[in-house]
Short mmCIF file of C-alpha atoms in Angstrom, two decimals:
data_model
loop_
_atom_site.label_atom_id
_atom_site.label_comp_id
_atom_site.label_asym_id
_atom_site.label_seq_id
_atom_site.Cartn_x
_atom_site.Cartn_y
_atom_site.Cartn_z
CA UNK I 1 19.11 5.83 19.01
CA UNK I 2 15.39 6.41 19.04
CA UNK I 3 13.89 4.12 21.66
CA UNK I 4 10.30 2.96 21.59
CA UNK I 5 9.11 0.33 24.06
CA UNK I 6 5.75 -1.38 23.77
CA UNK I 7 4.16 -1.17 27.20
CA UNK I 8 1.29 -3.58 26.87
CA UNK I 9 0.47 -7.24 26.64
CA UNK I 10 -2.14 -7.70 23.91
CA UNK I 11 -3.13 -11.35 23.85
CA UNK I 12 -6.18 -12.46 21.90
CA UNK I 13 -7.64 -14.37 24.83
CA UNK I 14 -7.39 -11.62 27.39
CA UNK I 15 -6.69 -7.93 27.74
CA UNK I 16 -3.72 -7.32 29.98
CA UNK I 17 -0.82 -4.92 30.19
CA UNK I 18 2.66 -4.48 31.52
CA UNK I 19 2.46 -2.98 34.98
CA UNK I 20 4.40 0.15 35.81
CA UNK I 21 7.22 -0.03 38.33
CA UNK I 22 6.07 3.27 39.81
CA UNK I 23 4.29 3.06 43.15
CA UNK I 24 2.70 6.49 43.04
CA UNK I 25 -0.25 6.91 40.72
CA UNK I 26 -1.15 10.38 39.49
CA UNK I 27 -4.59 11.95 39.92
CA UNK I 28 -5.21 11.14 36.28
CA UNK I 29 -4.23 7.54 36.92
CA UNK I 30 -6.48 7.34 39.96
CA UNK I 31 -9.43 8.57 37.91
CA UNK I 32 -8.79 5.83 35.36
CA UNK I 33 -8.78 3.21 38.09
CA UNK I 34 -11.79 4.52 40.00
CA UNK I 35 -14.05 5.64 37.19
CA UNK I 36 -13.14 3.99 33.90
CA UNK I 37 -12.20 0.52 34.97
CA UNK I 38 -10.97 -2.14 32.59
CA UNK I 39 -12.72 -0.79 29.48
CA UNK I 40 -11.07 2.63 29.67
CA UNK I 41 -7.79 1.03 30.70
CA UNK I 42 -7.76 -1.22 27.64
CA UNK I 43 -8.61 1.73 25.36
CA UNK I 44 -5.68 3.71 26.79
CA UNK I 45 -3.28 0.81 26.36
CA UNK I 46 -4.43 0.24 22.78
CA UNK I 47 -3.89 3.93 21.97
CA UNK I 48 -0.48 3.86 23.67
CA UNK I 49 0.72 0.81 21.75
CA UNK I 50 -0.60 1.94 18.38
CA UNK I 51 0.98 5.35 18.76
CA UNK I 52 4.34 3.95 19.88
CA UNK I 53 4.40 1.50 16.97
CA UNK I 54 3.49 4.32 14.59
CA UNK I 55 6.10 6.66 16.04
CA UNK I 56 8.81 4.03 15.76
CA UNK I 57 8.13 3.30 12.08
CA UNK I 58 7.47 6.94 11.23
CA UNK I 59 10.73 8.07 12.88
CA UNK I 60 12.75 5.61 10.82
CA UNK I 61 10.90 6.62 7.65
CA UNK I 62 11.48 10.33 8.25
CA UNK I 63 15.13 9.78 9.13
CA UNK I 64 15.56 8.09 5.73
CA UNK I 65 13.77 11.01 4.07
CA UNK I 66 16.14 13.45 5.78
CA UNK I 67 19.13 11.52 4.44
CA UNK I 68 17.61 11.57 0.95
CA UNK I 69 16.93 15.31 1.20
CA UNK I 70 20.52 16.06 2.21
CA UNK I 71 21.85 14.02 -0.69
CA UNK I 72 19.35 15.58 -3.12
CA UNK I 73 20.33 19.09 -2.07
CA UNK I 74 24.00 18.28 -2.59
CA UNK I 75 23.46 16.59 -5.95
CA UNK I 76 21.23 19.40 -7.20
CA UNK I 77 24.05 21.88 -6.55
CA UNK I 78 26.48 19.79 -8.57
CA UNK I 79 28.24 18.00 -5.73
CA UNK I 80 29.38 14.42 -6.26
CA UNK I 81 26.68 12.06 -4.99
CA UNK I 82 27.32 8.55 -6.30
CA UNK I 83 24.23 6.80 -4.94
CA UNK I 84 21.05 8.44 -3.68
CA UNK I 85 19.67 7.02 -0.40
CA UNK I 86 16.70 4.71 -0.82
CA UNK I 87 13.44 5.65 0.88
CA UNK I 88 10.88 2.86 1.15
CA UNK I 89 7.28 3.95 1.58
CA UNK I 90 6.05 1.45 4.17
CA UNK I 91 2.45 1.33 5.37
CA UNK I 92 1.87 2.62 8.91
CA UNK I 93 -0.88 0.18 9.89
CA UNK I 94 -0.74 1.11 13.59
CA UNK I 95 -1.47 4.75 12.83
CA UNK I 96 -4.57 3.72 10.89
CA UNK I 97 -5.89 1.92 13.96
CA UNK I 98 -6.04 5.15 15.97
CA UNK I 99 -9.54 6.58 15.64
CA UNK I 100 -9.49 9.05 18.51
CA UNK I 101 -7.89 9.84 21.88
CA UNK I 102 -9.57 7.78 24.64
CA UNK I 103 -11.77 9.63 27.12
CA UNK I 104 -9.96 7.84 29.96
CA UNK I 105 -7.16 10.41 29.70
CA UNK I 106 -9.56 12.80 31.44
CA UNK I 107 -8.52 16.43 31.68
CA UNK I 108 -5.32 15.72 29.71
CA UNK I 109 -7.26 14.54 26.68
CA UNK I 110 -7.37 17.96 25.00
CA UNK I 111 -3.61 18.47 25.33
CA UNK I 112 -2.94 14.96 24.03
CA UNK I 113 -5.27 15.57 21.08
CA UNK I 114 -3.43 18.80 20.23
CA UNK I 115 -0.07 17.04 20.06
CA UNK I 116 -1.55 14.09 18.19
CA UNK I 117 -3.11 16.39 15.58
CA UNK I 118 0.25 18.13 15.14
CA UNK I 119 1.96 14.75 14.76
CA UNK I 120 -0.62 13.70 12.16
CA UNK I 121 -0.37 16.96 10.21
CA UNK I 122 3.44 17.01 10.15
CA UNK I 123 3.51 13.37 9.09
CA UNK I 124 1.35 14.21 6.06
CA UNK I 125 3.26 17.39 5.18
CA UNK I 126 6.64 15.64 5.25
CA UNK I 127 5.42 12.91 2.93
CA UNK I 128 4.07 15.48 0.46
CA UNK I 129 7.33 17.44 0.59
CA UNK I 130 9.31 14.27 -0.02
CA UNK I 131 7.12 13.34 -3.00
CA UNK I 132 7.66 16.83 -4.39
CA UNK I 133 11.42 16.60 -3.93
CA UNK I 134 11.61 13.15 -5.49
CA UNK I 135 9.68 14.36 -8.55
CA UNK I 136 12.01 17.35 -8.82
CA UNK I 137 15.08 15.10 -8.70
CA UNK I 138 13.70 12.43 -11.06
CA UNK I 139 12.82 15.03 -13.71
CA UNK I 140 16.21 16.72 -13.12
CA UNK I 141 14.50 20.09 -12.81
CA UNK I 142 17.46 21.16 -10.66
CA UNK I 143 19.32 21.78 -13.91
CA UNK I 144 17.02 24.77 -14.42
CA UNK I 145 17.40 26.46 -11.02
CA UNK I 146 20.81 25.13 -9.88
CA UNK I 147 19.27 23.32 -6.93
CA UNK I 148 17.44 26.26 -5.35
CA UNK I 149 14.19 24.35 -4.95
CA UNK I 150 15.99 21.32 -3.50
CA UNK I 151 17.49 23.53 -0.80
CA UNK I 152 14.11 25.09 -0.01
CA UNK I 153 12.28 21.76 0.22
CA UNK I 154 15.06 20.24 2.33
CA UNK I 155 14.83 23.08 4.83
CA UNK I 156 11.04 22.68 4.94
CA UNK I 157 11.38 18.95 5.60
CA UNK I 158 13.92 19.54 8.38
CA UNK I 159 11.62 22.07 10.05
CA UNK I 160 8.56 19.85 9.80
CA UNK I 161 10.52 16.82 11.01
CA UNK I 162 11.66 18.67 14.12
CA UNK I 163 8.06 19.64 14.85
CA UNK I 164 6.93 16.04 14.40
CA UNK I 165 9.61 14.68 16.74
CA UNK I 166 8.75 17.33 19.32
CA UNK I 167 5.05 16.47 19.22
CA UNK I 168 5.89 12.77 19.36
CA UNK I 169 8.08 13.12 22.45
CA UNK I 170 5.45 15.35 24.08
CA UNK I 171 2.81 12.70 23.43
CA UNK I 172 4.92 9.96 25.02
CA UNK I 173 5.30 12.11 28.16
CA UNK I 174 1.63 13.07 28.34
CA UNK I 175 0.16 9.60 27.84
CA UNK I 176 2.50 7.91 30.32
CA UNK I 177 0.55 8.66 33.56
CA UNK I 178 -2.70 7.29 32.14
CA UNK I 179 -0.92 4.29 30.63
CA UNK I 180 0.82 3.50 33.92
CA UNK I 181 -2.53 3.57 35.71
CA UNK I 182 -4.17 1.44 33.01
CA UNK I 183 -1.39 -1.10 33.45
CA UNK I 184 -2.13 -1.25 37.16
CA UNK I 185 -5.77 -2.04 36.39
CA UNK I 186 -5.45 -4.74 33.75
CA UNK I 187 -2.48 -6.61 35.17
CA UNK I 188 -3.66 -6.71 38.77
CA UNK I 189 -4.26 -10.48 38.90
CA UNK I 190 -2.38 -11.59 35.80
CA UNK I 191 -0.47 -14.92 36.07
CA UNK I 192 2.70 -13.46 34.53
CA UNK I 193 2.70 -10.30 36.65
CA UNK I 194 5.96 -10.94 38.54
CA UNK I 195 7.88 -11.84 35.36
CA UNK I 196 6.60 -8.79 33.52
CA UNK I 197 7.46 -6.47 36.41
CA UNK I 198 10.95 -7.93 36.70
CA UNK I 199 11.56 -7.76 32.95
CA UNK I 200 10.38 -4.19 32.85
CA UNK I 201 12.90 -3.32 35.56
CA UNK I 202 15.61 -4.68 33.25
CA UNK I 203 14.36 -2.44 30.44
CA UNK I 204 14.17 0.57 32.75
CA UNK I 205 17.81 0.03 33.71
CA UNK I 206 18.75 -0.53 30.07
CA UNK I 207 17.01 2.68 28.99
CA UNK I 208 18.92 4.62 31.65
CA UNK I 209 22.16 3.04 30.45
CA UNK I 210 21.47 3.93 26.82
CA UNK I 211 20.76 7.55 27.79
CA UNK I 212 24.15 7.81 29.50
CA UNK I 213 25.94 6.14 26.58
CA UNK I 214 24.30 8.54 24.13
CA UNK I 215 25.46 11.55 26.16
CA UNK I 216 28.99 10.26 26.59
CA UNK I 217 29.26 9.29 22.94
CA UNK I 218 28.71 12.92 21.94
CA UNK I 219 30.60 14.26 24.96
CA UNK I 220 33.24 13.10 27.43
CA UNK I 221 33.76 9.49 28.50
CA UNK I 222 33.25 8.95 32.23
CA UNK I 223 34.36 5.46 33.22
CA UNK I 224 32.95 5.59 36.76
CA UNK I 225 29.48 6.57 35.55
CA UNK I 226 29.47 3.98 32.79
CA UNK I 227 30.66 1.23 35.14
CA UNK I 228 27.97 2.12 37.67
CA UNK I 229 25.29 1.78 34.99
CA UNK I 230 26.79 -1.54 33.92
CA UNK I 231 26.67 -2.89 37.47
CA UNK I 232 23.03 -1.81 37.90
CA UNK I 233 22.00 -3.43 34.63
CA UNK I 234 23.98 -6.61 35.32
CA UNK I 235 22.25 -6.97 38.68
CA UNK I 236 18.79 -6.57 37.11
CA UNK I 237 19.60 -9.06 34.32
CA UNK I 238 20.95 -11.61 36.79
CA UNK I 239 17.86 -11.36 39.00
CA UNK I 240 15.53 -11.75 36.02
CA UNK I 241 17.50 -14.68 34.58
CA UNK I 242 17.31 -16.57 37.88
CA UNK I 243 13.51 -16.49 37.92
CA UNK I 244 11.86 -19.83 37.27
CA UNK I 245 9.07 -19.35 34.75
CA UNK I 246 6.55 -21.51 36.57
CA UNK I 247 3.30 -19.95 35.32
CA UNK I 248 0.60 -22.58 35.86
CA UNK I 249 -1.88 -21.38 33.24
CA UNK I 250 -1.14 -23.49 30.10
CA UNK I 251 -2.17 -20.70 27.73
CA UNK I 252 1.03 -18.85 28.73
CA UNK I 253 3.40 -21.81 28.38
CA UNK I 254 4.76 -20.50 25.05
CA UNK I 255 5.88 -17.34 26.83
CA UNK I 256 8.61 -19.27 28.66
CA UNK I 257 10.84 -19.43 25.58
CA UNK I 258 10.26 -15.71 24.93
CA UNK I 259 11.18 -14.90 28.52
CA UNK I 260 14.39 -16.91 28.18
CA UNK I 261 15.15 -15.28 24.82
CA UNK I 262 14.78 -11.85 26.40
CA UNK I 263 17.21 -12.77 29.17
CA UNK I 264 19.69 -14.16 26.63
CA UNK I 265 19.59 -10.99 24.53
CA UNK I 266 20.05 -8.87 27.68
CA UNK I 267 23.06 -10.98 28.65
CA UNK I 268 24.49 -10.57 25.14
CA UNK I 269 24.08 -6.80 25.52
CA UNK I 270 26.21 -6.93 28.66
CA UNK I 271 28.97 -8.62 26.66
CA UNK I 272 28.95 -5.77 24.12
CA UNK I 273 28.79 -3.26 26.97
CA UNK I 274 31.94 -4.68 28.61
CA UNK I 275 33.78 -4.42 25.31
CA UNK I 276 32.75 -0.79 24.98
CA UNK I 277 34.03 0.01 28.47
CA UNK I 278 37.37 -1.69 27.79
CA UNK I 279 37.84 0.05 24.42
CA UNK I 280 36.78 3.46 25.73
CA UNK I 281 39.15 3.26 28.71
CA UNK I 282 42.01 2.96 26.27
CA UNK I 283 41.01 5.82 23.95
CA UNK I 284 39.14 8.12 26.34
CA UNK I 285 36.06 8.17 24.12
CA UNK I 286 33.31 5.92 22.78
CA UNK I 287 34.02 4.88 19.19
CA UNK I 288 31.55 4.85 16.32
CA UNK I 289 31.88 1.09 15.91
CA UNK I 290 31.23 0.41 19.60
CA UNK I 291 28.16 2.63 19.75
CA UNK I 292 26.84 0.94 16.59
CA UNK I 293 27.30 -2.49 18.18
CA UNK I 294 25.54 -1.29 21.33
CA UNK I 295 22.70 0.15 19.25
CA UNK I 296 22.26 -3.12 17.34
CA UNK I 297 22.35 -5.19 20.54
CA UNK I 298 19.90 -2.82 22.21
CA UNK I 299 17.46 -3.31 19.33
CA UNK I 300 17.69 -7.08 19.84
CA UNK I 301 16.90 -6.73 23.55
CA UNK I 302 14.04 -4.36 22.79
CA UNK I 303 12.54 -6.68 20.18
CA UNK I 304 12.81 -9.66 22.55
CA UNK I 305 11.15 -7.68 25.33
CA UNK I 306 8.32 -6.48 23.11
CA UNK I 307 7.72 -10.03 21.86
CA UNK I 308 7.50 -11.29 25.44
CA UNK I 309 5.06 -8.65 26.68
CA UNK I 310 2.81 -8.54 23.62
#
């Protein structure tokens, strides 16, 4: 499960952001607050959101390319492949919005630029490799070399994909301190501040839960650890659901239904989570079907959260 959370509120009538739950602000963050102010903060948040949106869509696109490449390699060698995976070339509009790395990142800007340039280069290379492989398969050129080229291209794609995911994860880590600080700046006096902070605490708990579930799905089931994570998440969801959305500013009135929808989706996730615990206790492991249900429910919570904070 590749998890990408939008961390900013981008409303047309104002520039605000989700505030970080962290109390300590890094030196980089302090420089954003003291020197750059709202303009630099908004530029950082815009970069953060555009990159996260791009990374989410790009990850899904590349994962579909990897599935196609595996099937192509097998088919080219004469193995039985009934239906080739479909890869849809979707436009990455968010990536096109990124012109440069904001100066507000300070001394970390150069390192962020290096990872971003790697991400950009690998993204382009993978697409070219996929186009080459698709042409090779469509023309059935594999009948001439018994699939040798398919194997070579597939290995190239796998290598480039790993490099892209590494640069992407590095970018998320490196831009977080500046983004957290920018959030502190732009949300300081925002009318929805308390609801955003509380909702983000739910997502933080949910992210921690998903990490544990991922590890136990591929490893050993630990009921005590899973139950502890459930209790923590249930407490956060309950606290958030009890909040009365009494924001006075009428321009935010439509956010009430989105806030309630987020809480409903989080509550639905808890239902799926309890089922997983019950099933796993009986078998001693997390099943494929349960993890798929959790993944689908998680996506619903994530989408509801992102809709609320955008």
